[in-house]
PDB file of N, CA, C and O in Angstrom:
ATOM      1  N   ARG C   1       0.718  -1.098   0.232  1.00 64.00           N
ATOM      2  CA  ARG C   1      -0.450  -0.089  -0.028  1.00 64.00           C
ATOM      3  C   ARG C   1       0.622   1.339  -0.022  1.00 64.00           C
ATOM      4  O   ARG C   1       1.682   1.228   0.623  1.00 64.00           O
ATOM      5  N   PRO C   2       0.681   2.230  -1.478  1.00 60.00           N
ATOM      6  CA  PRO C   2       0.802   3.349  -1.251  1.00 60.00           C
ATOM      7  C   PRO C   2       1.283   4.346   0.116  1.00 60.00           C
ATOM      8  O   PRO C   2       0.168   4.235   0.810  1.00 60.00           O
ATOM      9  N   PRO C   3       2.536   5.358   0.771  1.00 59.00           N
ATOM     10  CA  PRO C   3       2.119   6.138   1.706  1.00 59.00           C
ATOM     11  C   PRO C   3       1.131   7.071   0.807  1.00 59.00           C
ATOM     12  O   PRO C   3       0.897   7.618   0.001  1.00 59.00           O
ATOM     13  N   PRO C   4       0.330   7.807   1.958  1.00 60.00           N
ATOM     14  CA  PRO C   4      -0.622   8.780   1.350  1.00 60.00           C
ATOM     15  C   PRO C   4       0.047   9.898   1.077  1.00 60.00           C
ATOM     16  O   PRO C   4       1.144  10.296   1.350  1.00 60.00           O
ATOM     17  N   ALA C   5      -0.141  10.582  -0.443  1.00 58.00           N
ATOM     18  CA  ALA C   5       0.668  11.549  -0.744  1.00 58.00           C
ATOM     19  C   ALA C   5       0.290  12.862   0.173  1.00 58.00           C
ATOM     20  O   ALA C   5      -0.543  13.040   0.668  1.00 58.00           O
ATOM     21  N   THR C   6       1.391  13.670   0.279  1.00 57.00           N
ATOM     22  CA  THR C   6       1.685  14.895   0.847  1.00 57.00           C
ATOM     23  C   THR C   6       1.563  15.694  -0.167  1.00 57.00           C
ATOM     24  O   THR C   6       1.986  15.897  -1.310  1.00 57.00           O
ATOM     25  N   GLU C   7       0.581  16.784  -0.018  1.00 53.00           N
ATOM     26  CA  GLU C   7       0.899  18.406  -1.012  1.00 53.00           C
ATOM     27  C   GLU C   7       1.404  19.090  -0.628  1.00 53.00           C
ATOM     28  O   GLU C   7       2.400  19.179   0.260  1.00 53.00           O
ATOM     29  N   ASP C   8       2.338  19.335  -1.547  1.00 52.00           N
ATOM     30  CA  ASP C   8       3.394  20.829  -1.490  1.00 52.00           C
ATOM     31  C   ASP C   8       2.399  22.099  -1.216  1.00 52.00           C
ATOM     32  O   ASP C   8       1.667  22.477  -2.190  1.00 52.00           O
ATOM     33  N   PRO C   9       2.406  22.476  -0.303  1.00 55.00           N
ATOM     34  CA  PRO C   9       2.052  24.391   0.380  1.00 55.00           C
ATOM     35  C   PRO C   9       2.323  25.093  -0.776  1.00 55.00           C
ATOM     36  O   PRO C   9       1.791  25.784  -1.026  1.00 55.00           O
ATOM     37  N   SER C  10       3.730  25.360  -1.301  1.00 56.00           N
ATOM     38  CA  SER C  10       3.949  25.989  -2.229  1.00 56.00           C
ATOM     39  C   SER C  10       2.857  25.838  -3.851  1.00 56.00           C
ATOM     40  O   SER C  10       2.928  27.131  -4.344  1.00 56.00           O
ATOM     41  N   SER C  11       2.788  24.881  -4.107  1.00 56.00           N
ATOM     42  CA  SER C  11       2.050  24.472  -5.503  1.00 56.00           C
ATOM     43  C   SER C  11       0.453  24.924  -5.127  1.00 56.00           C
ATOM     44  O   SER C  11      -0.087  24.345  -4.203  1.00 56.00           O
ATOM     45  N   PRO C  12      -0.430  25.735  -6.198  1.00 58.00           N
ATOM     46  CA  PRO C  12      -1.087  26.175  -6.304  1.00 58.00           C
ATOM     47  C   PRO C  12      -2.174  24.640  -5.926  1.00 58.00           C
ATOM     48  O   PRO C  12      -2.133  23.458  -7.098  1.00 58.00           O
ATOM     49  N   SER C  13      -3.239  24.575  -5.555  1.00 59.00           N
ATOM     50  CA  SER C  13      -4.153  23.608  -5.562  1.00 59.00           C
ATOM     51  C   SER C  13      -4.920  23.883  -7.024  1.00 59.00           C
ATOM     52  O   SER C  13      -5.324  24.721  -7.409  1.00 59.00           O
ATOM     53  N   PRO C  14      -5.408  22.581  -7.844  1.00 63.00           N
ATOM     54  CA  PRO C  14      -6.435  22.702  -8.810  1.00 63.00           C
ATOM     55  C   PRO C  14      -7.703  23.053  -8.938  1.00 63.00           C
ATOM     56  O   PRO C  14      -8.166  22.621  -7.813  1.00 63.00           O
ATOM     57  N   PRO C  15      -7.947  23.939  -9.092  1.00 64.00           N
ATOM     58  CA  PRO C  15      -9.440  24.676  -9.549  1.00 64.00           C
ATOM     59  C   PRO C  15     -10.446  23.322  -9.223  1.00 64.00           C
ATOM     60  O   PRO C  15     -10.192  22.477 -10.420  1.00 64.00           O
ATOM     61  N   ASP C  16     -11.574  23.612  -8.685  1.00 89.00           N
ATOM     62  CA  ASP C  16     -12.457  22.364  -8.695  1.00 89.00           C
ATOM     63  C   ASP C  16     -13.144  22.467 -10.135  1.00 89.00           C
ATOM     64  O   ASP C  16     -13.372  23.608 -11.110  1.00 89.00           O
ATOM     65  N   GLN C  17     -13.857  21.242 -10.422  1.00 93.00           N
ATOM     66  CA  GLN C  17     -15.069  21.596 -11.620  1.00 93.00           C
ATOM     67  C   GLN C  17     -15.812  22.414 -11.811  1.00 93.00           C
ATOM     68  O   GLN C  17     -16.395  22.666 -13.265  1.00 93.00           O
ATOM     69  N   ALA C  18     -16.609  22.593 -10.971  1.00 93.00           N
ATOM     70  CA  ALA C  18     -17.967  23.999 -10.932  1.00 93.00           C
ATOM     71  C   ALA C  18     -17.027  25.356 -11.515  1.00 93.00           C
ATOM     72  O   ALA C  18     -17.399  25.660 -11.847  1.00 93.00           O
ATOM     73  N   LEU C  19     -15.984  25.392 -11.062  1.00 93.00           N
ATOM     74  CA  LEU C  19     -15.007  26.610 -11.023  1.00 93.00           C
ATOM     75  C   LEU C  19     -14.746  26.550 -12.710  1.00 93.00           C
ATOM     76  O   LEU C  19     -14.856  27.433 -13.224  1.00 93.00           O
ATOM     77  N   MET C  20     -13.899  25.811 -12.940  1.00 92.00           N
ATOM     78  CA  MET C  20     -13.591  25.492 -14.551  1.00 92.00           C
ATOM     79  C   MET C  20     -14.795  25.588 -15.278  1.00 92.00           C
ATOM     80  O   MET C  20     -14.649  26.209 -16.569  1.00 92.00           O
ATOM     81  N   GLU C  21     -15.884  24.408 -14.941  1.00 95.00           N
ATOM     82  CA  GLU C  21     -17.143  25.243 -15.829  1.00 95.00           C
ATOM     83  C   GLU C  21     -17.685  26.407 -16.064  1.00 95.00           C
ATOM     84  O   GLU C  21     -18.315  27.466 -17.257  1.00 95.00           O
ATOM     85  N   MET C  22     -17.414  27.438 -14.993  1.00 95.00           N
ATOM     86  CA  MET C  22     -17.983  28.954 -14.817  1.00 95.00           C
ATOM     87  C   MET C  22     -16.772  29.487 -15.572  1.00 95.00           C
ATOM     88  O   MET C  22     -17.488  30.190 -16.124  1.00 95.00           O
ATOM     89  N   LEU C  23     -15.740  29.085 -15.596  1.00 94.00           N
ATOM     90  CA  LEU C  23     -14.804  30.013 -16.346  1.00 94.00           C
ATOM     91  C   LEU C  23     -14.970  29.549 -17.939  1.00 94.00           C
ATOM     92  O   LEU C  23     -15.009  30.581 -18.589  1.00 94.00           O
ATOM     93  N   ARG C  24     -15.510  28.664 -18.365  1.00 95.00           N
ATOM     94  CA  ARG C  24     -15.571  28.163 -19.670  1.00 95.00           C
ATOM     95  C   ARG C  24     -16.894  28.528 -19.918  1.00 95.00           C
ATOM     96  O   ARG C  24     -16.743  29.216 -21.729  1.00 95.00           O
ATOM     97  N   ARG C  25     -17.839  28.625 -18.920  1.00 96.00           N
ATOM     98  CA  ARG C  25     -19.378  29.417 -19.820  1.00 96.00           C
ATOM     99  C   ARG C  25     -18.737  31.277 -19.979  1.00 96.00           C
ATOM    100  O   ARG C  25     -19.083  31.428 -21.238  1.00 96.00           O
ATOM    101  N   PHE C  26     -17.873  31.519 -19.358  1.00 96.00           N
ATOM    102  CA  PHE C  26     -17.617  33.099 -19.252  1.00 96.00           C
ATOM    103  C   PHE C  26     -16.889  33.073 -20.804  1.00 96.00           C
ATOM    104  O   PHE C  26     -16.806  34.160 -21.326  1.00 96.00           O
ATOM    105  N   ASP C  27     -15.911  32.080 -21.007  1.00 94.00           N
ATOM    106  CA  ASP C  27     -14.942  32.534 -21.882  1.00 94.00           C
ATOM    107  C   ASP C  27     -16.059  31.922 -23.328  1.00 94.00           C
ATOM    108  O   ASP C  27     -15.917  32.466 -24.405  1.00 94.00           O
ATOM    109  N   LEU C  28     -17.187  31.438 -23.464  1.00 94.00           N
ATOM    110  CA  LEU C  28     -17.196  31.273 -24.818  1.00 94.00           C
ATOM    111  C   LEU C  28     -18.830  32.430 -24.827  1.00 94.00           C
ATOM    112  O   LEU C  28     -19.706  32.046 -25.607  1.00 94.00           O
ATOM    113  N   ALA C  29     -19.098  33.219 -23.770  1.00 96.00           N
ATOM    114  CA  ALA C  29     -19.976  34.296 -23.513  1.00 96.00           C
ATOM    115  C   ALA C  29     -19.377  35.772 -24.789  1.00 96.00           C
ATOM    116  O   ALA C  29     -18.696  36.432 -24.227  1.00 96.00           O
ATOM    117  N   TRP C  30     -20.179  35.304 -25.550  1.00 94.00           N
ATOM    118  CA  TRP C  30     -19.683  36.246 -26.684  1.00 94.00           C
ATOM    119  C   TRP C  30     -20.351  37.732 -26.542  1.00 94.00           C
ATOM    120  O   TRP C  30     -19.658  39.011 -26.469  1.00 94.00           O
ATOM    121  N   GLU C  31     -21.230  38.115 -25.411  1.00 95.00           N
ATOM    122  CA  GLU C  31     -21.777  39.083 -24.858  1.00 95.00           C
ATOM    123  C   GLU C  31     -20.669  40.322 -24.292  1.00 95.00           C
ATOM    124  O   GLU C  31     -20.945  41.195 -23.798  1.00 95.00           O
ATOM    125  N   TYR C  32     -19.402  39.365 -23.677  1.00 95.00           N
ATOM    126  CA  TYR C  32     -18.817  40.133 -23.111  1.00 95.00           C
ATOM    127  C   TYR C  32     -17.287  40.698 -23.914  1.00 95.00           C
ATOM    128  O   TYR C  32     -16.450  41.125 -23.712  1.00 95.00           O
ATOM    129  N   GLY C  33     -17.452  40.289 -25.136  1.00 92.00           N
ATOM    130  CA  GLY C  33     -16.394  40.582 -26.134  1.00 92.00           C
ATOM    131  C   GLY C  33     -15.566  39.522 -26.664  1.00 92.00           C
ATOM    132  O   GLY C  33     -15.519  38.761 -25.723  1.00 92.00           O
ATOM    133  N   PRO C  34     -14.654  39.791 -27.524  1.00 90.00           N
ATOM    134  CA  PRO C  34     -14.086  38.751 -27.536  1.00 90.00           C
ATOM    135  C   PRO C  34     -12.676  38.596 -26.874  1.00 90.00           C
ATOM    136  O   PRO C  34     -12.855  39.640 -25.928  1.00 90.00           O
ATOM    137  N   CYS C  35     -12.445  37.097 -27.071  1.00 87.00           N
ATOM    138  CA  CYS C  35     -11.159  37.038 -25.866  1.00 87.00           C
ATOM    139  C   CYS C  35      -9.834  36.686 -26.215  1.00 87.00           C
ATOM    140  O   CYS C  35      -8.988  36.203 -25.678  1.00 87.00           O
ATOM    141  N   THR C  36      -9.698  37.312 -27.636  1.00 89.00           N
ATOM    142  CA  THR C  36      -8.554  36.803 -27.815  1.00 89.00           C
ATOM    143  C   THR C  36      -7.467  37.587 -27.966  1.00 89.00           C
ATOM    144  O   THR C  36      -7.269  39.137 -27.948  1.00 89.00           O
ATOM    145  N   GLY C  37      -6.065  37.164 -27.259  1.00 92.00           N
ATOM    146  CA  GLY C  37      -5.050  38.230 -27.104  1.00 92.00           C
ATOM    147  C   GLY C  37      -5.261  39.086 -25.731  1.00 92.00           C
ATOM    148  O   GLY C  37      -4.019  40.007 -25.157  1.00 92.00           O
ATOM    149  N   ILE C  38      -5.809  38.834 -24.893  1.00 93.00           N
ATOM    150  CA  ILE C  38      -6.110  39.213 -23.180  1.00 93.00           C
ATOM    151  C   ILE C  38      -6.477  38.113 -22.386  1.00 93.00           C
ATOM    152  O   ILE C  38      -7.049  37.219 -22.678  1.00 93.00           O
ATOM    153  N   THR C  39      -6.051  38.671 -21.207  1.00 93.00           N
ATOM    154  CA  THR C  39      -6.393  37.468 -20.152  1.00 93.00           C
ATOM    155  C   THR C  39      -7.206  37.649 -20.014  1.00 93.00           C
ATOM    156  O   THR C  39      -8.395  38.147 -20.149  1.00 93.00           O
ATOM    157  N   ARG C  40      -8.369  36.711 -19.103  1.00 94.00           N
ATOM    158  CA  ARG C  40      -9.753  36.537 -18.508  1.00 94.00           C
ATOM    159  C   ARG C  40      -9.952  37.571 -17.880  1.00 94.00           C
ATOM    160  O   ARG C  40     -10.724  38.420 -18.063  1.00 94.00           O
ATOM    161  N   LEU C  41      -9.205  38.386 -17.103  1.00 95.00           N
ATOM    162  CA  LEU C  41      -8.995  38.695 -15.780  1.00 95.00           C
ATOM    163  C   LEU C  41      -9.558  40.720 -17.018  1.00 95.00           C
ATOM    164  O   LEU C  41     -10.151  41.299 -16.529  1.00 95.00           O
ATOM    165  N   GLN C  42      -8.726  40.597 -17.852  1.00 95.00           N
ATOM    166  CA  GLN C  42      -8.367  41.683 -18.760  1.00 95.00           C
ATOM    167  C   GLN C  42      -9.893  42.025 -19.540  1.00 95.00           C
ATOM    168  O   GLN C  42     -10.783  42.796 -19.317  1.00 95.00           O
ATOM    169  N   ARG C  43     -10.492  40.789 -19.749  1.00 96.00           N
ATOM    170  CA  ARG C  43     -11.697  40.599 -20.817  1.00 96.00           C
ATOM    171  C   ARG C  43     -12.932  41.222 -19.433  1.00 96.00           C
ATOM    172  O   ARG C  43     -13.786  41.659 -20.302  1.00 96.00           O
ATOM    173  N   TRP C  44     -12.654  40.186 -18.133  1.00 96.00           N
ATOM    174  CA  TRP C  44     -13.673  40.829 -17.343  1.00 96.00           C
ATOM    175  C   TRP C  44     -13.861  42.319 -17.074  1.00 96.00           C
ATOM    176  O   TRP C  44     -14.928  43.128 -17.226  1.00 96.00           O
ATOM    177  N   GLU C  45     -12.517  42.911 -16.942  1.00 97.00           N
ATOM    178  CA  GLU C  45     -12.352  44.383 -16.825  1.00 97.00           C
ATOM    179  C   GLU C  45     -13.214  45.232 -17.991  1.00 97.00           C
ATOM    180  O   GLU C  45     -13.766  46.211 -17.534  1.00 97.00           O
ATOM    181  N   ARG C  46     -12.440  44.764 -19.070  1.00 96.00           N
ATOM    182  CA  ARG C  46     -13.153  45.249 -19.925  1.00 96.00           C
ATOM    183  C   ARG C  46     -14.605  45.313 -20.159  1.00 96.00           C
ATOM    184  O   ARG C  46     -15.707  46.634 -20.200  1.00 96.00           O
ATOM    185  N   ALA C  47     -15.811  44.389 -20.249  1.00 97.00           N
ATOM    186  CA  ALA C  47     -17.078  44.296 -19.880  1.00 97.00           C
ATOM    187  C   ALA C  47     -17.566  44.904 -19.337  1.00 97.00           C
ATOM    188  O   ALA C  47     -18.500  45.654 -19.023  1.00 97.00           O
ATOM    189  N   GLN C  48     -16.919  44.834 -17.455  1.00 97.00           N
ATOM    190  CA  GLN C  48     -17.153  45.685 -16.811  1.00 97.00           C
ATOM    191  C   GLN C  48     -17.277  47.235 -17.016  1.00 97.00           C
ATOM    192  O   GLN C  48     -18.563  48.141 -17.015  1.00 97.00           O
ATOM    193  N   ALA C  49     -16.190  47.905 -17.687  1.00 97.00           N
ATOM    194  CA  ALA C  49     -16.348  48.894 -18.132  1.00 97.00           C
ATOM    195  C   ALA C  49     -16.770  49.560 -19.231  1.00 97.00           C
ATOM    196  O   ALA C  49     -17.198  50.385 -19.250  1.00 97.00           O
ATOM    197  N   LEU C  50     -17.630  48.697 -19.928  1.00 96.00           N
ATOM    198  CA  LEU C  50     -18.358  49.115 -20.633  1.00 96.00           C
ATOM    199  C   LEU C  50     -19.806  48.392 -20.435  1.00 96.00           C
ATOM    200  O   LEU C  50     -20.743  48.773 -21.230  1.00 96.00           O
ATOM    201  N   GLY C  51     -19.854  48.505 -18.932  1.00 96.00           N
ATOM    202  CA  GLY C  51     -21.728  48.569 -18.591  1.00 96.00           C
ATOM    203  C   GLY C  51     -21.974  46.694 -18.901  1.00 96.00           C
ATOM    204  O   GLY C  51     -23.218  47.018 -18.972  1.00 96.00           O
ATOM    205  N   LEU C  52     -21.408  45.632 -19.286  1.00 96.00           N
ATOM    206  CA  LEU C  52     -21.799  44.718 -19.919  1.00 96.00           C
ATOM    207  C   LEU C  52     -22.039  43.742 -18.345  1.00 96.00           C
ATOM    208  O   LEU C  52     -22.837  42.369 -18.425  1.00 96.00           O
ATOM    209  N   SER C  53     -21.925  43.877 -17.367  1.00 95.00           N
ATOM    210  CA  SER C  53     -22.163  43.476 -16.083  1.00 95.00           C
ATOM    211  C   SER C  53     -21.706  41.708 -16.192  1.00 95.00           C
ATOM    212  O   SER C  53     -22.907  41.011 -16.132  1.00 95.00           O
ATOM    213  N   PRO C  54     -20.262  41.819 -16.194  1.00 96.00           N
ATOM    214  CA  PRO C  54     -20.004  40.438 -16.084  1.00 96.00           C
ATOM    215  C   PRO C  54     -20.219  39.738 -14.839  1.00 96.00           C
ATOM    216  O   PRO C  54     -20.255  40.346 -13.660  1.00 96.00           O
ATOM    217  N   PRO C  55     -20.205  38.193 -14.942  1.00 96.00           N
ATOM    218  CA  PRO C  55     -20.372  37.678 -13.180  1.00 96.00           C
ATOM    219  C   PRO C  55     -19.182  38.587 -12.417  1.00 96.00           C
ATOM    220  O   PRO C  55     -18.285  37.724 -12.429  1.00 96.00           O
ATOM    221  N   GLY C  56     -19.377  38.672 -10.865  1.00 96.00           N
ATOM    222  CA  GLY C  56     -18.521  38.720 -10.485  1.00 96.00           C
ATOM    223  C   GLY C  56     -17.875  37.612  -9.575  1.00 96.00           C
ATOM    224  O   GLY C  56     -16.602  37.799  -9.572  1.00 96.00           O
ATOM    225  N   PRO C  57     -18.436  36.465  -9.639  1.00 96.00           N
ATOM    226  CA  PRO C  57     -17.597  35.270  -9.048  1.00 96.00           C
ATOM    227  C   PRO C  57     -17.176  34.837  -9.987  1.00 96.00           C
ATOM    228  O   PRO C  57     -15.706  34.505  -9.824  1.00 96.00           O
ATOM    229  N   VAL C  58     -16.691  35.198 -11.435  1.00 96.00           N
ATOM    230  CA  VAL C  58     -16.101  34.772 -11.898  1.00 96.00           C
ATOM    231  C   VAL C  58     -14.651  35.590 -12.054  1.00 96.00           C
ATOM    232  O   VAL C  58     -13.585  35.301 -12.072  1.00 96.00           O
ATOM    233  N   ARG C  59     -14.637  37.196 -11.381  1.00 97.00           N
ATOM    234  CA  ARG C  59     -13.605  37.796 -11.104  1.00 97.00           C
ATOM    235  C   ARG C  59     -13.221  37.586  -9.940  1.00 97.00           C
ATOM    236  O   ARG C  59     -12.002  37.439  -9.863  1.00 97.00           O
ATOM    237  N   ASP C  60     -13.984  36.961  -8.841  1.00 96.00           N
ATOM    238  CA  ASP C  60     -13.548  36.440  -8.026  1.00 96.00           C
ATOM    239  C   ASP C  60     -12.552  35.410  -7.836  1.00 96.00           C
ATOM    240  O   ASP C  60     -11.246  35.597  -7.071  1.00 96.00           O
ATOM    241  N   ALA C  61     -12.707  34.551  -8.661  1.00 94.00           N
ATOM    242  CA  ALA C  61     -12.089  33.505  -9.108  1.00 94.00           C
ATOM    243  C   ALA C  61     -10.991  33.424  -9.654  1.00 94.00           C
ATOM    244  O   ALA C  61      -9.603  32.844  -9.242  1.00 94.00           O
ATOM    245  N   LEU C  62     -11.048  34.549 -10.819  1.00 94.00           N
ATOM    246  CA  LEU C  62      -9.753  35.078 -11.293  1.00 94.00           C
ATOM    247  C   LEU C  62      -8.733  35.527 -10.426  1.00 94.00           C
ATOM    248  O   LEU C  62      -7.470  35.327 -10.616  1.00 94.00           O
ATOM    249  N   LEU C  63      -9.059  36.547  -9.473  1.00 95.00           N
ATOM    250  CA  LEU C  63      -8.334  37.153  -8.510  1.00 95.00           C
ATOM    251  C   LEU C  63      -7.732  35.867  -7.238  1.00 95.00           C
ATOM    252  O   LEU C  63      -6.796  36.403  -7.118  1.00 95.00           O
ATOM    253  N   GLU C  64      -8.435  35.220  -6.910  1.00 92.00           N
ATOM    254  CA  GLU C  64      -8.214  34.071  -6.231  1.00 92.00           C
ATOM    255  C   GLU C  64      -7.120  33.306  -6.641  1.00 92.00           C
ATOM    256  O   GLU C  64      -6.259  32.725  -5.935  1.00 92.00           O
ATOM    257  N   HIS C  65      -6.859  32.545  -8.044  1.00 88.00           N
ATOM    258  CA  HIS C  65      -6.145  32.088  -8.418  1.00 88.00           C
ATOM    259  C   HIS C  65      -5.296  32.350  -9.538  1.00 88.00           C
ATOM    260  O   HIS C  65      -4.890  32.063 -10.784  1.00 88.00           O
ATOM    261  N   GLN C  66      -4.757  34.006  -8.952  1.00 86.00           N
ATOM    262  CA  GLN C  66      -3.848  34.739 -10.100  1.00 86.00           C
ATOM    263  C   GLN C  66      -2.787  33.841 -10.468  1.00 86.00           C
ATOM    264  O   GLN C  66      -2.075  33.775 -11.349  1.00 86.00           O
ATOM    265  N   ASP C  67      -2.377  32.986  -9.839  1.00 84.00           N
ATOM    266  CA  ASP C  67      -0.987  32.277  -9.824  1.00 84.00           C
ATOM    267  C   ASP C  67      -1.065  30.975 -10.751  1.00 84.00           C
ATOM    268  O   ASP C  67      -0.897  29.912 -10.902  1.00 84.00           O
ATOM    269  N   ASN C  68      -2.424  30.242 -10.992  1.00 78.00           N
ATOM    270  CA  ASN C  68      -2.735  29.707 -11.896  1.00 78.00           C
ATOM    271  C   ASN C  68      -3.227  30.029 -13.006  1.00 78.00           C
ATOM    272  O   ASN C  68      -4.943  29.858 -13.088  1.00 78.00           O
ATOM    273  N   PRO C  69      -2.448  29.400 -14.564  1.00 72.00           N
ATOM    274  CA  PRO C  69      -3.027  30.024 -15.614  1.00 72.00           C
ATOM    275  C   PRO C  69      -4.091  29.198 -15.735  1.00 72.00           C
ATOM    276  O   PRO C  69      -4.754  29.136 -16.936  1.00 72.00           O
TER     277      PRO C  69
END
């Protein structure tokens, strides 16, 4: 029986499936404008500046996981 895996506290934890699905839906939502050549956070901020009301939980997740592309 293998020993229990120990997690490296310096490595980012993988986002859960619900989070990945939320980000995928944001990526595919054309109402927030094109996503080519910019980060998700830049796209979210641009949509907000244009008054498009992008989902707040997307921004929260992007800020929380900045170290995980």
